[in-house]
Coordinates of C-alpha atoms and ligand atoms in Angstrom, one line a residue:
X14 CA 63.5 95.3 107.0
X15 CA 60.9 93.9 109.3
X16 CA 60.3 90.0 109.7
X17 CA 57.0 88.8 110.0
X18 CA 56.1 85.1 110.7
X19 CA 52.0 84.2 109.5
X20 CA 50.3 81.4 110.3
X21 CA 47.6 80.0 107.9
X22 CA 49.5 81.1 105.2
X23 CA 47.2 79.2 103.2
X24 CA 43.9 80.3 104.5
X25 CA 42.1 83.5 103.1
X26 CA 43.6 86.1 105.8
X27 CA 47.1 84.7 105.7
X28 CA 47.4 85.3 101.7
X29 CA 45.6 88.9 102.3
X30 CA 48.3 89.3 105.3
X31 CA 51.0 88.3 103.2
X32 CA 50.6 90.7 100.4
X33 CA 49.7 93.6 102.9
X34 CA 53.3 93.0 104.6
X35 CA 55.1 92.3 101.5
X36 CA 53.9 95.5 100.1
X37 CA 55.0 96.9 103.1
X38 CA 58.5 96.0 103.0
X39 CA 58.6 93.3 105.4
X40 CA 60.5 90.0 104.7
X41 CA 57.1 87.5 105.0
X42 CA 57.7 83.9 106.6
X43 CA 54.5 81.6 106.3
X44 CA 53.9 78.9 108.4
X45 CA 53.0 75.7 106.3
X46 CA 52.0 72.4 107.7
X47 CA 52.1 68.8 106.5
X48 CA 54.0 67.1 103.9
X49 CA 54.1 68.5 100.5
X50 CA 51.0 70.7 101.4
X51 CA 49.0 71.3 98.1
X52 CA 48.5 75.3 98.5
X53 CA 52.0 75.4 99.0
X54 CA 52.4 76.7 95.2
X55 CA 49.2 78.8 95.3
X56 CA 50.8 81.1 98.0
X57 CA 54.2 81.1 96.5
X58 CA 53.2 82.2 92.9
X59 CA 50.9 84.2 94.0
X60 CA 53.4 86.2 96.4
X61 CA 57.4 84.7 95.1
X62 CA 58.4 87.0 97.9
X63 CA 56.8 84.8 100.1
X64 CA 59.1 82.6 102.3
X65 CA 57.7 79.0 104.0
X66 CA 58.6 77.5 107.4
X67 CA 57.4 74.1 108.4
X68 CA 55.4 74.0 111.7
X69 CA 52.0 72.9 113.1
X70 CA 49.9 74.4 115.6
X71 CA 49.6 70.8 116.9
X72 CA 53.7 70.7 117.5
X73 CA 55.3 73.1 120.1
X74 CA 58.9 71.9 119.0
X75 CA 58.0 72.8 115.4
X76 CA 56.5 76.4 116.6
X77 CA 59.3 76.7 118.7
X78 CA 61.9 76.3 116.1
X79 CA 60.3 78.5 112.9
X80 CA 60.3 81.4 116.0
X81 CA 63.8 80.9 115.9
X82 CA 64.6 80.4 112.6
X83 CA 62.5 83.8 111.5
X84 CA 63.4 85.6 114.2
X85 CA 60.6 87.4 113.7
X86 CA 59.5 90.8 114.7
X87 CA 55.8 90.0 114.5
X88 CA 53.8 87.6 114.7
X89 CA 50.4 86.9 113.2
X90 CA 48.2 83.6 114.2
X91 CA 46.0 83.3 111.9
X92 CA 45.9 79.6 112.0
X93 CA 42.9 77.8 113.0
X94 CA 40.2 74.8 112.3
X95 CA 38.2 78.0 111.6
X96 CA 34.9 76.4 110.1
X97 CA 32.5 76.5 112.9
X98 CA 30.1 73.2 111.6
X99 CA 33.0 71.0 111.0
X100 CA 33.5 71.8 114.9
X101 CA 30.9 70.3 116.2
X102 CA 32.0 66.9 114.2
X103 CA 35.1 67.4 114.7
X104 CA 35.6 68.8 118.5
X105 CA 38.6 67.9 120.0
X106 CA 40.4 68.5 116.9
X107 CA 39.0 71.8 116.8
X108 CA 40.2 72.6 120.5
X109 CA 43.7 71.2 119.8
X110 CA 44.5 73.6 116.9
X111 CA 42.1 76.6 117.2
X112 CA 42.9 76.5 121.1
X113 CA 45.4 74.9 122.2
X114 CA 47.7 75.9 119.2
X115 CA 46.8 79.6 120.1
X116 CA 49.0 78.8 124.3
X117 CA 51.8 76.8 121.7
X118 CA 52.5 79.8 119.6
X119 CA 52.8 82.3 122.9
X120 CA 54.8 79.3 124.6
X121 CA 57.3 79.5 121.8
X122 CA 57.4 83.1 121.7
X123 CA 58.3 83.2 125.1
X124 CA 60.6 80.5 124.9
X125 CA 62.6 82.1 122.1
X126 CA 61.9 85.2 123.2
X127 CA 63.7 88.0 120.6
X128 CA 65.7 90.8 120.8
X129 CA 65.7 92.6 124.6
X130 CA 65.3 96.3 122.9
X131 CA 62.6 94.5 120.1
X132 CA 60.3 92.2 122.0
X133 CA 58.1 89.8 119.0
X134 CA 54.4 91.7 118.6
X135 CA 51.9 89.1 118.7
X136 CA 48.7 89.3 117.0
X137 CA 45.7 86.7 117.3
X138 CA 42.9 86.5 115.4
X139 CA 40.1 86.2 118.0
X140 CA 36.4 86.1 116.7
X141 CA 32.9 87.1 116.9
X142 CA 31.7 83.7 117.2
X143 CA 33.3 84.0 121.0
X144 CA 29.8 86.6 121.5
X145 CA 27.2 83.7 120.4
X146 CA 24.4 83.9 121.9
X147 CA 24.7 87.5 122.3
X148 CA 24.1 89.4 125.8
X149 CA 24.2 92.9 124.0
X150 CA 23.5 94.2 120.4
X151 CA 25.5 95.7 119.2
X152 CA 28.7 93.8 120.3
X153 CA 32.2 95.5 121.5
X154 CA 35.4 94.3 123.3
X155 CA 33.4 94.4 126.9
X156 CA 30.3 92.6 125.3
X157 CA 30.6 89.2 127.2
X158 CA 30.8 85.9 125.5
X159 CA 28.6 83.0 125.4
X160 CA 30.1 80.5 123.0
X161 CA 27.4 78.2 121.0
X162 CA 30.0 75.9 119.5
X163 CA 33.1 73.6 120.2
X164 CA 34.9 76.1 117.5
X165 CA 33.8 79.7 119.5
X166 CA 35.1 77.8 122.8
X167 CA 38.8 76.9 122.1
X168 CA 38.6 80.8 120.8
X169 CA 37.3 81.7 123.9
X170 CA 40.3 79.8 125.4
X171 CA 43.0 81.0 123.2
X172 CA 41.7 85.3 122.9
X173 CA 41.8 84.6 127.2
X174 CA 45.7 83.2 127.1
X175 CA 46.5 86.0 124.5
X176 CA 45.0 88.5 127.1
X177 CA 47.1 86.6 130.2
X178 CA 50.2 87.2 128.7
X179 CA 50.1 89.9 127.4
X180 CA 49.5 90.7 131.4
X181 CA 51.6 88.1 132.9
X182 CA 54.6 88.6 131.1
X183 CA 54.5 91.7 129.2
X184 CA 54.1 90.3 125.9
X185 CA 52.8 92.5 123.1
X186 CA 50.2 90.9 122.3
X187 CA 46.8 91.8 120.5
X188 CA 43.5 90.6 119.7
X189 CA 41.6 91.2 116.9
X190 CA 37.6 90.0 117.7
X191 CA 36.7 90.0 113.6
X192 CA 33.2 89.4 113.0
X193 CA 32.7 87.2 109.5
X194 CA 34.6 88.8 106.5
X195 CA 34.9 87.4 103.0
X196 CA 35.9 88.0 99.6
X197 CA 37.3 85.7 96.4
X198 CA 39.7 83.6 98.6
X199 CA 37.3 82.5 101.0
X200 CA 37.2 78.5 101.3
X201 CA 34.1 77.2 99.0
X202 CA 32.5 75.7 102.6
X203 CA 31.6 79.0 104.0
X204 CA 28.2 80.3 103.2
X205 CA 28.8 83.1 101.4
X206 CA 31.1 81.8 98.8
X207 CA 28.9 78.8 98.5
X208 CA 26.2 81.1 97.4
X209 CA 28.1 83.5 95.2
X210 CA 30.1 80.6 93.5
X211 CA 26.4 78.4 93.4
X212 CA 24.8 81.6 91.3
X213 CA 27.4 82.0 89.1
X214 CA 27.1 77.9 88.2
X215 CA 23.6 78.5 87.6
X216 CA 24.2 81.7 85.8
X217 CA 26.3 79.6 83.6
X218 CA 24.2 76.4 83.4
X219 CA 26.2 74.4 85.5
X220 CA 24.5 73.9 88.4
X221 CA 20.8 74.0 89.1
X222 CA 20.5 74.7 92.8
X223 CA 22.0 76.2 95.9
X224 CA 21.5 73.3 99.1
X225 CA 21.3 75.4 102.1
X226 CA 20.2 75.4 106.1
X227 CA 19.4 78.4 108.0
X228 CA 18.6 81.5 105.8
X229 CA 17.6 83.2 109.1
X230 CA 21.0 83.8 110.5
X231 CA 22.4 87.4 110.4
X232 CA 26.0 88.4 110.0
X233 CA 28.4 91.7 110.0
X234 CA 29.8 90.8 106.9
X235 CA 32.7 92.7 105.6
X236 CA 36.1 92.3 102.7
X237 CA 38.8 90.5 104.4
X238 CA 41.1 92.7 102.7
X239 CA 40.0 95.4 104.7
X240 CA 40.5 93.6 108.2
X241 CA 43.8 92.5 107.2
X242 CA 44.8 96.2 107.6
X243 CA 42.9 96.8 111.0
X244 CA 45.3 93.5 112.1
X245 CA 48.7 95.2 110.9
X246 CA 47.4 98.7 112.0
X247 CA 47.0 97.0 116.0
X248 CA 50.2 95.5 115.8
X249 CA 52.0 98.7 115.3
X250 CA 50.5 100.3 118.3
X251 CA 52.3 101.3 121.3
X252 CA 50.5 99.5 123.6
X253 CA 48.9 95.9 122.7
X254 CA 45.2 95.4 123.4
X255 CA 41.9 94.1 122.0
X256 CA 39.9 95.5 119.2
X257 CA 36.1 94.7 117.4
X258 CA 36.4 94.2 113.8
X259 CA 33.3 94.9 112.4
X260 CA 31.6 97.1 109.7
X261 CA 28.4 97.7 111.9
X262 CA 25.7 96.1 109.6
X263 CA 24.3 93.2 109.5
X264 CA 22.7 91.1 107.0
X265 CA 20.5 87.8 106.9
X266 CA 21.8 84.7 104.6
X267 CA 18.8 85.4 102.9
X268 CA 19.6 88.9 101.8
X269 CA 23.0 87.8 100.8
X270 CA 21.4 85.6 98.5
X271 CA 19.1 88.0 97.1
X272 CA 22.0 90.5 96.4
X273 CA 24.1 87.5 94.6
X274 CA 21.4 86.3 92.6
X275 CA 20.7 90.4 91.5
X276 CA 24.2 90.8 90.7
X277 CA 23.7 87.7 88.1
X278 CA 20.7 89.5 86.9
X279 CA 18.2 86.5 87.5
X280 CA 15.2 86.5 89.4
X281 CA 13.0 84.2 91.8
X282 CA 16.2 83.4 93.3
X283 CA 13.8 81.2 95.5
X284 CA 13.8 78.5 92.6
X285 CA 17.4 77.7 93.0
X286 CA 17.8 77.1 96.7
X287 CA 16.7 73.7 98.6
X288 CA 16.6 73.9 102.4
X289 CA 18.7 71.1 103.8
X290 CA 18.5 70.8 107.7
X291 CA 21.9 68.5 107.2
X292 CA 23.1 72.1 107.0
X293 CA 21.6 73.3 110.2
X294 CA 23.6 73.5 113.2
X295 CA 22.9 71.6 116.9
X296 CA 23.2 75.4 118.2
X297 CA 23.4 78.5 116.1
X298 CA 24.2 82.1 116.4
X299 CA 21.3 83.8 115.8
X300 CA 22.9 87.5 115.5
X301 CA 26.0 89.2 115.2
X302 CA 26.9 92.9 114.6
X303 CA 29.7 94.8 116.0
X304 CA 30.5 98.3 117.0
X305 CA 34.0 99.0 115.8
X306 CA 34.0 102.7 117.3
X307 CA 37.8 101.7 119.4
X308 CA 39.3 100.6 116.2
X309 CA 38.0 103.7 114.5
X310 CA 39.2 106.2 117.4
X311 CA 42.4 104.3 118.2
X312 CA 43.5 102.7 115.0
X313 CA 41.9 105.1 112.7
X314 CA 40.1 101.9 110.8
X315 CA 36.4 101.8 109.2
X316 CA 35.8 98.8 106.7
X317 CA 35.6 100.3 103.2
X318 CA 34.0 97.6 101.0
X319 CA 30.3 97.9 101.5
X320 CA 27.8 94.8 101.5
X321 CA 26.8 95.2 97.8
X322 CA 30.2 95.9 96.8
X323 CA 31.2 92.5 98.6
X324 CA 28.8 90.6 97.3
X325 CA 29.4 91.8 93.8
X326 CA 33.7 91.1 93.9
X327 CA 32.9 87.6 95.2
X328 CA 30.2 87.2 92.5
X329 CA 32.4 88.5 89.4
X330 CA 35.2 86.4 90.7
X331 CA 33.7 83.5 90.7
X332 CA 31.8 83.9 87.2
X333 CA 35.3 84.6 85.7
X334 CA 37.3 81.1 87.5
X335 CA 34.0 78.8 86.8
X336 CA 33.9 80.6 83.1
X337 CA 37.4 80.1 83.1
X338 CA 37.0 75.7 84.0
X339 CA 34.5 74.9 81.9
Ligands
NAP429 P1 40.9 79.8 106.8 O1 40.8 80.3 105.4 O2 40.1 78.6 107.2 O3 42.5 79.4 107.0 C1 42.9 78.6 108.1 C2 44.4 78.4 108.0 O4 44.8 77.7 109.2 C3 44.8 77.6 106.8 O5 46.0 78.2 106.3 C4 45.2 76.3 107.4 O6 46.2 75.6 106.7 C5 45.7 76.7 108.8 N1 45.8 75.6 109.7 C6 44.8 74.7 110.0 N2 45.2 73.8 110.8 C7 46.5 74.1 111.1 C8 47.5 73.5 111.9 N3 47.3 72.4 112.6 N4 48.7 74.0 112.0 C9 49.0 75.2 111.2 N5 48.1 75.8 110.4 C10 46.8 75.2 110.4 O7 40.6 80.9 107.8 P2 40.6 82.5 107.6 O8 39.2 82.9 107.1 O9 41.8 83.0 106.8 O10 40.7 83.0 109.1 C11 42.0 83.4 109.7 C12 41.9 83.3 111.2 O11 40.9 84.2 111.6 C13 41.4 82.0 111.7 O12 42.0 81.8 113.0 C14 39.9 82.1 111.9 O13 39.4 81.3 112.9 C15 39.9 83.6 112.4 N6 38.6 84.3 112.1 C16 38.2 84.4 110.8 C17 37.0 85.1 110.5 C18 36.5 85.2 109.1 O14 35.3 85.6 108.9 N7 37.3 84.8 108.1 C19 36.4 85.9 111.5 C20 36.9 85.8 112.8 C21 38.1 85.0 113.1 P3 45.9 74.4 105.6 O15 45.6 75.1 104.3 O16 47.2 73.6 105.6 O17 44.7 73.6 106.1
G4F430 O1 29.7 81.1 106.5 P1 29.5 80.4 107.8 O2 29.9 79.0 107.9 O3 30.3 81.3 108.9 P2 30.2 81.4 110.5 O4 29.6 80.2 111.1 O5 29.5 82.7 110.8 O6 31.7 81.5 110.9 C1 32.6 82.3 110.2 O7 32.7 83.6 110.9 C2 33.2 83.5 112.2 C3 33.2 85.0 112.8 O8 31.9 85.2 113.3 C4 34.6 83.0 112.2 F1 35.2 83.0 113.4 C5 34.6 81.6 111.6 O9 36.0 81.1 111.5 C6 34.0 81.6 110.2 O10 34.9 82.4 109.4 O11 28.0 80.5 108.3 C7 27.3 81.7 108.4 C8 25.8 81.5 108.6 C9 25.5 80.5 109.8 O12 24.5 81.0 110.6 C10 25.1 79.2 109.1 O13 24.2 78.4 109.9 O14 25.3 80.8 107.5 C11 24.4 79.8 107.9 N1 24.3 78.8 106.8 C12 23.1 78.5 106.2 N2 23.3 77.5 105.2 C13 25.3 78.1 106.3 C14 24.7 77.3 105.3 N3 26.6 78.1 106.5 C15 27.4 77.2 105.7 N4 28.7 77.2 105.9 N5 26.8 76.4 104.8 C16 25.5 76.4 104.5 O15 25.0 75.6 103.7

């Protein structure tokens, strides 16, 4: 039985991750941080095969010792202050976990090391948002990056020390450079499930509007469910190396809106939203779409949920839980 160790058990990747290994037939270790974390139970009941470590990508002694407690045969970090306008607020933070966390996790891999015949497979969840302001469209793993906040720097920093050591010490180690995918875990603060949960408030006359900033934004936009799989899929290569993640559309916010608000069935969506420049960033990026054509020839990966589909699940799901509270 393998042994896998996730962190950001909690987050929306981590509980995708853990039921793709579990169903697998891995034994699944989750990283958890803090005292008496609250999600704690939401991860555990919602996979009881699910097993929780302590640690914090803040603490190298507390990485260092769930390594060797797990004694893991993989490793996934998908930990991270992963929402891109709490970063500029909140920058040092930001570099501390999403960066520096990334050189702690190798650090303890390398400390603990594993067994001489079965090296631990490292995974890290780089991201589109390293691209920017982009120099090419679309973007692949030789597109360079031009970070445009505190959040796509420290990602910067940690896909880099992923890359050194994988070629300084021979680590295993892979990147995965998602671009933005979602679906009915994603954390209430990103845009899309603000918008999908926001219409189906309205649809249930909760909630008037939708407060927004920039509807001019585009995305590649894709089921985190599938990427999960493109993750697991690079880890179980021979040789380690970095892959795009993308579905190779792209959509404004503004059509993501218009699809939610036609899955509810109600129209002039424009009567719902307020533009709120509070919601704007102090540098945006303006475009993203990726060309996953290496994970498609070398891991044998497309993204299956389309953009309608997407935006459908995440619209259903949240009619049923805010039908479901009120
Ligand atoms: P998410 O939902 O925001 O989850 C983040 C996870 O990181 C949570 O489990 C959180 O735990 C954990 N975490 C935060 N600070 C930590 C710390 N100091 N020590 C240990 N764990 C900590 O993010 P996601 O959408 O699942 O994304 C997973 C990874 O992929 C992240 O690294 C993200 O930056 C990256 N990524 C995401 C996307 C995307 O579109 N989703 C695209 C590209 C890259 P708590 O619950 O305890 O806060
Ligand atoms: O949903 P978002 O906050 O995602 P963003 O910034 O693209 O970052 C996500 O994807 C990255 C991959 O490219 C990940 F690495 C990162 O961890 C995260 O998962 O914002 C998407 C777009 C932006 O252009 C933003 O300016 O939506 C625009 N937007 C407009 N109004 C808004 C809002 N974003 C949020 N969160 N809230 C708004 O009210």
């Amino acid at each position: 039985m393998k042994r896998a160790l996730i962190t950001g058990i909690t987050g929306q990747d981590g509980r995708h991750m853990s039921q793709l290994l579990t169903d697998k037939g891995y034994q699944v270790f989750g990283l958890i941080r803090g005292q008496n974390n609250p999600k704690s139970q939401i991860v555990t009941q919602e996979n009881p095969a699910l097993e929780l470590v302590d640690g914090d990508l803040r603490d190298l002694s507390s990485l260092v010792a769930a390594v060797e407690q797990v004694q893991p045969d993989e490793v996934y970090n998908l930990g991270a202050m992963s929402f891109v306008a709490l970063s500029f607020r909140q920058p040092e933070l930001t570099a501390d976990i999403t960066g520096l966390g990334v050189l702690r996790m190798l650090e303890a891999i390398r400390i603990v090391g594993g067994a001489e015949n079965n090296p631990i497979r490292f995974y890290q969840a780089s991201s589109s948002e390293m691209f920017g302001q982009v120099r090419e469209t679309p973007q692949n793993e030789s597109t360079p990056f031009h970070p445009r906040s505190p959040y796509g720097v420290a990602k910067v920093f940690g896909h880099h020390m992923t890359v050194n050591y994988r070629e300084s010490y021979g680590l295993h180690a892979s990147t995965g450079i998602c671009f933005n995918h979602e679906g009915p875990r994603r954390g209430l603060e990103f845009v899309t499930r603000k918008i999908t949960n926001g219409v189906a408030r309205i649809k249930l006359g909760l909630q008037d509007t939708i407060t927004l900033g920039n509807l001019d934004a585009r995305r590649d936009w894709g089921y985190a469910g599938d990427f999960v799989d493109a993750m697991w899929r690079m880890v179980q290569k021979d040789k380690a190396s970095d892959y795009v993640i993308a579905t190779g559309e792209t959509h404004t916010v503004q059509e993501f809106i218009e699809r939610a608000f036609a899955a509810a069935e109600i129209e002039d969506w424009e009567r719902y939203i307020v533009k709120d420049p509070r919601f704007e960033r102090p540098a945006e990026v303006d475009l993203l779409l990726g060309d996953a054509s290496k994970a498609r020839s070398e891991l044998d990966w497309d993204a299956k949920v389309s953009f309608e589909e997407l935006v459908t699940m995440m619209y259903e799901n949240d009619l049923a839980e805010e039908s479901r509270r009120r």
